[in-house]
Coordinates of C-alpha atoms and ligand atoms in Angstrom, one line a residue:
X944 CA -7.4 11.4 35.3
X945 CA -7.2 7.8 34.1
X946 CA -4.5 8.0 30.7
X947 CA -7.0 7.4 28.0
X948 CA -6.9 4.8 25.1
X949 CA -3.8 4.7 23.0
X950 CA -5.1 6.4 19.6
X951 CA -2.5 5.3 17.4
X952 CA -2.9 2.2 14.7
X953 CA 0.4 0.4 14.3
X954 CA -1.7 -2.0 11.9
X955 CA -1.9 -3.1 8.7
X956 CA -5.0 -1.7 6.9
X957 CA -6.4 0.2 9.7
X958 CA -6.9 3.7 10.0
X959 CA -4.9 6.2 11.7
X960 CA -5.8 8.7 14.3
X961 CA -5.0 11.2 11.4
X962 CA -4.3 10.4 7.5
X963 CA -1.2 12.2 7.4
X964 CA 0.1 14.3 4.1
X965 CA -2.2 12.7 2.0
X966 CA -5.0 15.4 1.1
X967 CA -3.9 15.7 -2.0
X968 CA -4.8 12.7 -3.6
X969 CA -8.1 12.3 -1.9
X970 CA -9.1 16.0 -3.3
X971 CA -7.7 14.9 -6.7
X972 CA -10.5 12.0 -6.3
X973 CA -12.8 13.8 -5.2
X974 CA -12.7 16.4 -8.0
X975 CA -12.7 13.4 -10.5
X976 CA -15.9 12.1 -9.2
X977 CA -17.4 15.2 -9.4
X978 CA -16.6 16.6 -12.9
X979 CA -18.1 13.2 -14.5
X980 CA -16.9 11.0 -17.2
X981 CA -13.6 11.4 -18.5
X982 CA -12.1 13.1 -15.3
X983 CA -8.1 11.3 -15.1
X984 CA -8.5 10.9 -11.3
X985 CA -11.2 8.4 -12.3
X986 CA -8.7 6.1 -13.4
X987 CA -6.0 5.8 -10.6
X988 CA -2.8 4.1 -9.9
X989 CA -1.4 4.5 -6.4
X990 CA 2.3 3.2 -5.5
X991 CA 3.8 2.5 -2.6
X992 CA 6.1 0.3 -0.7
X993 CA 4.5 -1.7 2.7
X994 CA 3.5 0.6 5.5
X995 CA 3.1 3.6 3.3
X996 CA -0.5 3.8 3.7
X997 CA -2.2 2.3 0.0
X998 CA -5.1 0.1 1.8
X999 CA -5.8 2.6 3.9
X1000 CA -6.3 5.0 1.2
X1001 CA -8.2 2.9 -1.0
X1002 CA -10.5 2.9 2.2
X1003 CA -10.6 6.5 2.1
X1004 CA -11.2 7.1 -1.5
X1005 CA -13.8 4.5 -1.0
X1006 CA -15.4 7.0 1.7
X1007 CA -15.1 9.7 -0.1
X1008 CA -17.2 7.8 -3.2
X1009 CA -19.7 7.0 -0.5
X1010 CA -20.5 10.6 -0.1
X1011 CA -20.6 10.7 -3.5
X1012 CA -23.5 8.2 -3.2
X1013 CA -21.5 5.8 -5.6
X1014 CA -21.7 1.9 -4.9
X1015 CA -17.9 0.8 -3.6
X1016 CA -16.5 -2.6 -4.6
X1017 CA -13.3 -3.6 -2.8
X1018 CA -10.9 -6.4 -4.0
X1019 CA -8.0 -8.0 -3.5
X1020 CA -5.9 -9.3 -6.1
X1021 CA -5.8 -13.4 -5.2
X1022 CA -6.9 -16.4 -7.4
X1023 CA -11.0 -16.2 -8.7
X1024 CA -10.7 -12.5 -8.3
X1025 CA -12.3 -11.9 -11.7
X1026 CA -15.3 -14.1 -10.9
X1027 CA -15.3 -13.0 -7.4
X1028 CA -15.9 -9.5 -8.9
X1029 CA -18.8 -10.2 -10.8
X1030 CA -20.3 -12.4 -8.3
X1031 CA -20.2 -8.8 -6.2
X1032 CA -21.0 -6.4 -9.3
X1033 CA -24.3 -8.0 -10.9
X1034 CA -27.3 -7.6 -9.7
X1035 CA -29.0 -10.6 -10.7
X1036 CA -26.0 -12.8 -11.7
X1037 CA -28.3 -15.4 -13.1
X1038 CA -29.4 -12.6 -15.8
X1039 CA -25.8 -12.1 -17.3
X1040 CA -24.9 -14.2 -20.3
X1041 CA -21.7 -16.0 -19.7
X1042 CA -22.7 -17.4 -16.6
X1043 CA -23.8 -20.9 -16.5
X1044 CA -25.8 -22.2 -13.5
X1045 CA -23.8 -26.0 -14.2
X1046 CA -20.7 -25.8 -11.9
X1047 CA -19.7 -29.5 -13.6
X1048 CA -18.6 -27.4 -16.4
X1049 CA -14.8 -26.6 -16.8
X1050 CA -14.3 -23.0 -15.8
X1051 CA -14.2 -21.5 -11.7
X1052 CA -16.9 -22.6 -9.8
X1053 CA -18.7 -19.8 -7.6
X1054 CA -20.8 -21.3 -5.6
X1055 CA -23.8 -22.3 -7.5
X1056 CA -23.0 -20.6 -10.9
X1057 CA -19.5 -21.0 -12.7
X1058 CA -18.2 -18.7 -15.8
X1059 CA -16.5 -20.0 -18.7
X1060 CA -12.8 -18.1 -18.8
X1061 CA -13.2 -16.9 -22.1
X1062 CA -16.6 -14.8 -21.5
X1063 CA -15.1 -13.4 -18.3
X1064 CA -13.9 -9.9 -19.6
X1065 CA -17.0 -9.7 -21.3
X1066 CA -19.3 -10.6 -18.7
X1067 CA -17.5 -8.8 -16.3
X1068 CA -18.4 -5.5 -18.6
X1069 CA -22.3 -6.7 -18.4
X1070 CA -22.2 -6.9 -15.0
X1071 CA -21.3 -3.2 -14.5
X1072 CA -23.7 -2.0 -16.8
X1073 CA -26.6 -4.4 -15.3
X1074 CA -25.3 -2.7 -11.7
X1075 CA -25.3 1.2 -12.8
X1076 CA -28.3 0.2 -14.6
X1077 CA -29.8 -1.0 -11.1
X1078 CA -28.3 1.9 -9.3
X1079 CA -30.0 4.7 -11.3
X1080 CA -29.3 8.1 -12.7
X1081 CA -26.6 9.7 -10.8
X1082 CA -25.1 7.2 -9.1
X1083 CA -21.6 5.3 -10.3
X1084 CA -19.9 2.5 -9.3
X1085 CA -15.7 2.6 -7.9
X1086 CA -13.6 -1.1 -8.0
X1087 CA -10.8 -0.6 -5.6
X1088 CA -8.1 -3.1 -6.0
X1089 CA -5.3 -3.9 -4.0
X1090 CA -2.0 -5.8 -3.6
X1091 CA -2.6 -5.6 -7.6
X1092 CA 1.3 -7.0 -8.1
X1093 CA -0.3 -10.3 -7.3
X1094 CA -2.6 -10.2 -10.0
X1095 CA -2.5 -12.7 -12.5
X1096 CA -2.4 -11.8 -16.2
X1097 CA -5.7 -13.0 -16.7
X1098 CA -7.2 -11.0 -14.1
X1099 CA -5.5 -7.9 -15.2
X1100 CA -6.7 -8.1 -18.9
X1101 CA -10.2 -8.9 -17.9
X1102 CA -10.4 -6.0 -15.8
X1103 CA -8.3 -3.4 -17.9
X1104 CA -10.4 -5.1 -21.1
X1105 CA -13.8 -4.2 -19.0
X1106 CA -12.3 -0.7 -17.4
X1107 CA -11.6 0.7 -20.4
X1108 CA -14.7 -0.1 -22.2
X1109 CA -17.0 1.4 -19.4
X1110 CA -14.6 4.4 -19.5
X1111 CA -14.7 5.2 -22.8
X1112 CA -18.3 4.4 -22.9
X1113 CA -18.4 7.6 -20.6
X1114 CA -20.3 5.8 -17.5
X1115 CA -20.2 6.4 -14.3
X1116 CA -17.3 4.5 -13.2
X1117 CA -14.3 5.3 -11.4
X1118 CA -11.0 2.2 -10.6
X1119 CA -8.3 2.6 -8.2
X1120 CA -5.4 0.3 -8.3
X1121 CA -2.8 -0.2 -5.5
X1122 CA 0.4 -2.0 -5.3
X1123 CA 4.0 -1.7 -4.9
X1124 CA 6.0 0.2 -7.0
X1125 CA 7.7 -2.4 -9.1
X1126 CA 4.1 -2.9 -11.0
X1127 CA 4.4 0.3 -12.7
X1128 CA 7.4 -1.4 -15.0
X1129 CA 5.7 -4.3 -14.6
X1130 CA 2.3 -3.3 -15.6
X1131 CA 3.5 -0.7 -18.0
X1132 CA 5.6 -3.4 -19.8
X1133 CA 2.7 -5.5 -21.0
X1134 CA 1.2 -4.2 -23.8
X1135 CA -2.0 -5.3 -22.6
X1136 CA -2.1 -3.1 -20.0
X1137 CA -1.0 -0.2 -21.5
X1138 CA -4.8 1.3 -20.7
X1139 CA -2.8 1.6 -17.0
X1140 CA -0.7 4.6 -18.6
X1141 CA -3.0 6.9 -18.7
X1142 CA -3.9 6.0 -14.6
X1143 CA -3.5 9.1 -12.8
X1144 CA -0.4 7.7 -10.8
X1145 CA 0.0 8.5 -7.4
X1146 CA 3.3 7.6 -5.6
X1147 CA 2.9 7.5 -1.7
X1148 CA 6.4 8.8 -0.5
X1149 CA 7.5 9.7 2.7
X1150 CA 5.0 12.4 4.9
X1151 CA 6.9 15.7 5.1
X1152 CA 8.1 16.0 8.9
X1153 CA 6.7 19.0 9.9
X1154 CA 2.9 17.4 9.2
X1155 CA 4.0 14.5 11.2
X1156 CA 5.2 16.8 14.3
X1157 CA 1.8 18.6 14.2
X1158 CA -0.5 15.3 13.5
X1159 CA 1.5 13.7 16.7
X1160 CA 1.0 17.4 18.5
X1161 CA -3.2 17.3 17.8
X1162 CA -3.8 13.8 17.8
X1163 CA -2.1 14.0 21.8
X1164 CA -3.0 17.6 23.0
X1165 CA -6.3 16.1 21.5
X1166 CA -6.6 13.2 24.2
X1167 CA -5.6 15.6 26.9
X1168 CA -2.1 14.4 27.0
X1169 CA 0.9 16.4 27.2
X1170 CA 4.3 16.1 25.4
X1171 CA 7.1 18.8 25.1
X1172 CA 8.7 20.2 22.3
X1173 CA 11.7 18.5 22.6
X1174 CA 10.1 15.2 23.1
X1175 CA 8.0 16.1 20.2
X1176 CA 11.1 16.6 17.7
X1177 CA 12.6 13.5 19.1
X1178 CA 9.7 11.0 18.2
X1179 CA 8.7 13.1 14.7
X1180 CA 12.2 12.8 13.5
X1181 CA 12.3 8.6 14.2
X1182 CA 9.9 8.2 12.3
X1183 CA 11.5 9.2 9.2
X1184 CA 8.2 10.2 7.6
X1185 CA 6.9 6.6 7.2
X1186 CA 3.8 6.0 8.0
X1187 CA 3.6 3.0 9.6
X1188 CA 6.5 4.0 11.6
X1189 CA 4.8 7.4 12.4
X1190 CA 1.8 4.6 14.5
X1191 CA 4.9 2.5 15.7
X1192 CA 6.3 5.3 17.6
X1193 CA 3.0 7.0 18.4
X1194 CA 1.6 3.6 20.1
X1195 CA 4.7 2.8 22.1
X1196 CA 5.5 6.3 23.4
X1197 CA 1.8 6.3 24.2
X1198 CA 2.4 3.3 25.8
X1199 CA 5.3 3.6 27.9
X1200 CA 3.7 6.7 29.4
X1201 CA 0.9 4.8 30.5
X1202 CA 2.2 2.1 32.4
X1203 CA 5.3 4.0 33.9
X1204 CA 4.8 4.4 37.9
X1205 CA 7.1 7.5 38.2
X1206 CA 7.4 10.8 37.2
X1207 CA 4.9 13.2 36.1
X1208 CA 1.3 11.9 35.0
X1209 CA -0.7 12.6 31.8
X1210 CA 2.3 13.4 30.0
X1211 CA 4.3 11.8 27.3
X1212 CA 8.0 12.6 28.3
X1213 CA 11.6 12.8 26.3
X1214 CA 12.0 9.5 28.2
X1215 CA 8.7 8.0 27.1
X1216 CA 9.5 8.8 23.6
X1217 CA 13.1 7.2 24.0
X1218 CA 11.8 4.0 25.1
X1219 CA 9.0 4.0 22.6
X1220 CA 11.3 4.8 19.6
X1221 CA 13.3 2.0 20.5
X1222 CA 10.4 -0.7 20.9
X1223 CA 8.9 1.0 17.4
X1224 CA 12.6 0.6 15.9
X1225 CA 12.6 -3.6 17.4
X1226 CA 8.6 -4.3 16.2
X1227 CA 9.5 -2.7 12.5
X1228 CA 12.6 -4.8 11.7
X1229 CA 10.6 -8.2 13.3
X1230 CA 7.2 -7.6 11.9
X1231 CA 8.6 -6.0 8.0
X1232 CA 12.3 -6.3 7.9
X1233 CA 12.8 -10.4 9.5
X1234 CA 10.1 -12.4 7.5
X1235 CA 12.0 -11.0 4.3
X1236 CA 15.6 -11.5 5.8
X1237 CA 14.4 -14.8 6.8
X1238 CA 13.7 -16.5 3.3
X1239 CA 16.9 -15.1 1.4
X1240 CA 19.9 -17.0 0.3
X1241 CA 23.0 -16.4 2.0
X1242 CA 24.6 -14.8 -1.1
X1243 CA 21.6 -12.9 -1.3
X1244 CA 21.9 -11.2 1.9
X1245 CA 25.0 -10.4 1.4
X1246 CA 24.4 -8.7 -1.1
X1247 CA 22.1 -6.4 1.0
X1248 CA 24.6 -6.2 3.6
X1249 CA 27.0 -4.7 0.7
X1250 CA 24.5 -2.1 0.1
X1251 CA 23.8 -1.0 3.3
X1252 CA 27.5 0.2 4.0
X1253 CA 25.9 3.0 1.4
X1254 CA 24.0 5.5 3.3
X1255 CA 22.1 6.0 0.3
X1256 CA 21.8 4.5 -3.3
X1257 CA 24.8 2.1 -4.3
X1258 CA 26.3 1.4 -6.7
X1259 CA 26.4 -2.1 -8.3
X1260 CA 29.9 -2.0 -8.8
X1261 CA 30.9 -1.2 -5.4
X1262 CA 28.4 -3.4 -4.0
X1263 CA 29.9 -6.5 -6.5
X1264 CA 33.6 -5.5 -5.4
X1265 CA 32.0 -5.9 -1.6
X1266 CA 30.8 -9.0 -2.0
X1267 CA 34.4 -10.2 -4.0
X1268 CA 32.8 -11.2 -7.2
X1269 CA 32.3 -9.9 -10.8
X1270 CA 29.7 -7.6 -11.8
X1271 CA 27.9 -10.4 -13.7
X1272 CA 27.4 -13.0 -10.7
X1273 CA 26.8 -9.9 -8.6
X1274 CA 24.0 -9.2 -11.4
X1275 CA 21.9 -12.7 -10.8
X1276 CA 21.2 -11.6 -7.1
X1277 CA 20.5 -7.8 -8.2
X1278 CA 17.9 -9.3 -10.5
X1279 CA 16.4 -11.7 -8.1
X1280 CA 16.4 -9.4 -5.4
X1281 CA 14.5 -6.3 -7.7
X1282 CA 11.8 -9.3 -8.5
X1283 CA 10.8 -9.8 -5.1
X1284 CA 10.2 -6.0 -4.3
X1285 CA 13.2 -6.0 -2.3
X1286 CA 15.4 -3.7 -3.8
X1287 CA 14.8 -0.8 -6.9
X1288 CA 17.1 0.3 -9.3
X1289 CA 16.5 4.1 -9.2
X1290 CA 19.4 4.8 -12.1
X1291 CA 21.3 2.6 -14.1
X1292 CA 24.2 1.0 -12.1
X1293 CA 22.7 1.8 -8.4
X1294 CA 20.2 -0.7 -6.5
X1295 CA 18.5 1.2 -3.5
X1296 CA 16.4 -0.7 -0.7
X1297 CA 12.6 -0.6 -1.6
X1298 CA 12.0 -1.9 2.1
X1299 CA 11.8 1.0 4.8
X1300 CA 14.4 0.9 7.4
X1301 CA 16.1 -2.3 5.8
X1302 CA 19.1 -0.9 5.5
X1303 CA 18.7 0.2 9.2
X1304 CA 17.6 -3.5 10.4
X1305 CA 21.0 -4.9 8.6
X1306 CA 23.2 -2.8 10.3
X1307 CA 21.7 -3.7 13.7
X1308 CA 21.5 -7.0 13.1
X1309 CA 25.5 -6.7 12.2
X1310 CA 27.0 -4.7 15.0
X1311 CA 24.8 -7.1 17.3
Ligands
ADP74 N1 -1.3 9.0 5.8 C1 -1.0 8.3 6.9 N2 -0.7 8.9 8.1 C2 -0.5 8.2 9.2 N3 -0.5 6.9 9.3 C3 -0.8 6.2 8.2 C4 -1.1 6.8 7.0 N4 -1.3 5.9 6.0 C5 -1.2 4.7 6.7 N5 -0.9 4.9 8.0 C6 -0.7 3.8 8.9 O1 0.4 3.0 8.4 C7 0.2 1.6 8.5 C8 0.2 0.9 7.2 O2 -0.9 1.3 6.4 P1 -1.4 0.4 5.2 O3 -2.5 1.1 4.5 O4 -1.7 -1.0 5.7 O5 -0.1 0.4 4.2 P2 0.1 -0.5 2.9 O6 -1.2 -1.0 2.4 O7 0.8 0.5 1.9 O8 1.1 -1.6 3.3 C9 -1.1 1.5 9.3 O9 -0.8 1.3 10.7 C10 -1.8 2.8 9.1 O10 -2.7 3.1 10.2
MG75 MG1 -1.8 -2.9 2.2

């Protein structure tokens, strides 16, 4: 038997073999698109850092609104993104007041029709309502965003300004946010945005172990592949719950197995997984952990490399005494490093790493 194709995903945005640990929040969804207006889960907030699976879910609860028969919008949060959307949401764009067909006029151009800035929370709202309008009785209308920490004030109020008149309006509408979990404090501190705190929030922690063991266990009995129990606990455990570890480890055991010459075929063995856990362990800290190591000050990665002496949370005063300066020039990096999603502060006085496996990738890079 030839060894069939490697199932596993170790990419961003694309979907896994098996969404692992995750049913909750798609039921919660689902349930909110089915009992109507006013359901919480129709205003969501999902939170995660990298790799823990948020596009991918947006894809999923877009799927699942599909079913529903419910028209699915998906956005990213980058510059234009309000006029993008209602380029996407209207029906007949030309028909929606606010939008001007002179693109000489001040204002983002969108191909042939621009928006003046002022009207755009407004139009944005007419645009929905022209689009369930067009869609007809029972269907409803989901705006996924993503990477929504990049979104620019502007952008947010136009869209929270529009989302919350639709919702309260009781139509058939239904928004799902992503982002990294800084944006909650971020998002909750602008009073603009305070709609946001009544988001159903969903945090996308770390997939208990035992559903990772028996994903990897029916996702490779599935192919026809074999892998022992031992070899089994051995790649489960590596991947610390993490899902874009769990693909890491999946492809390159999968991997390994293939192309090796010797010993037994069709089988993934306590070797295979060895190997693969290693290469998973070297592609993680190059393609999430380097490109962020890479663009810090020195002062600032030293200051990681004082917290990862910690095996968990640490605290600021240790890490400061580390790094042989006062708590308040400690402080400056703490700050700057907690901006740029690198670190959290999960108490007062403790920083902890908001990256997966950062504090692993130091310590390699350290002890060579
Ligand atoms: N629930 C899950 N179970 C298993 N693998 C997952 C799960 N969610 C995501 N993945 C995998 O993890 C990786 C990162 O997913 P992605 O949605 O891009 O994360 P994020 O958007 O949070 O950075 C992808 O390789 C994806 O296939
Ligand atoms: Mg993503």
């Amino acid at each position: 038997m030839i060894f069939p194709a490697n199932p596993f995903k170790p990419t961003a945005g694309v979907m896994p073999p098996v969404l692992i640990g995750r049913e909750s929040v798609v039921a919660d969804f689902d349930e909110g698109l089915s009992d109507g207006p006013g359901a919480p889960d129709r205003l969501m907030l999902i939170t995660g850092p990298r790799g823990s699976g948020k596009t991918v879910m947006l894809t999923e609860l877009g799927k699942m609104a599909s079913k529903h028969r419910w028209m699915v919008i998906d956005e990213t949060a980058s510059e234009g993104l309000t006029d993008r959307l209602i380029s996407r949401i209207a029906p007949e764009p030309s028909r929606i007041s606010g939008v001007s067909f002179k693109p000489s006029v001040m204002g983002a151009s969108l191909g042939e029709f621009s928006i003046a800035p002022a009207l755009r929370p407004s139009t944005l709202r007419d645009a929905m309502t022209a689009r369930l309008h067009a869609l007809g009785k029972g269907k409803g209308l989901l705006i996924t965003l993503d990477e929504t920490q990049d979104a620019s004030i502007e952008d947010m109020t136009a869209l929270a300004t529009a989302a919350q008149h639709m919702l309260r309006e009781n139509a058939e509408v239904a928004f799902v946010f992503a982002g990294l979990p800084s944006l909650i404090s971020d998002l909750l501190n602008a009073k603009v945005l305070t709609f946001l705190r009544r988001a159903s929030i969903k945090e996308l922690g770390d997939v208990p172990l035992q559903e990772v063991r028996e994903a990897f266990s029916s996702t490779i009995h599935g192919a026809g592949i074999g892998i022992d129990d031992e070899a089994l606990d051995i790649a489960t455990e590596a991947t610390g719950g993490y899902p874009y570890m769990i693909q890491l480890v999946g492809y390159h055991m999968w991997r390994h197995a293939r192309r090796r010459q010797d010993g037994p075929s069709n089988v993934i063995t306590v070797d295979d997984v060895h190997s693969g856990v290693e290469q998973a362990r070297a592609k993680l800290g190059e393609g999430a952990c380097a490109p962020v190591v890479k663009q810090l000050s020195e002062r600032a990665l030293d200051y990681l490399n004082a917290m990862a002496v910690d095996d968990g949370p640490s605290a600021t005063s240790d890490v400061a005494q580390r790094m042989g300066e006062s708590m308040d020039y400690a402080n400056i990096y703490r700050q700057r490093l907690i901006g740029e999603h690198i670190i959290t502060s999960p108490a007062r006085g403790q920083v902890d790493f908001a990256i997966p496996f950062l504090r692993e990738y130091l310590r390699s890079q350290k002890h060579g």
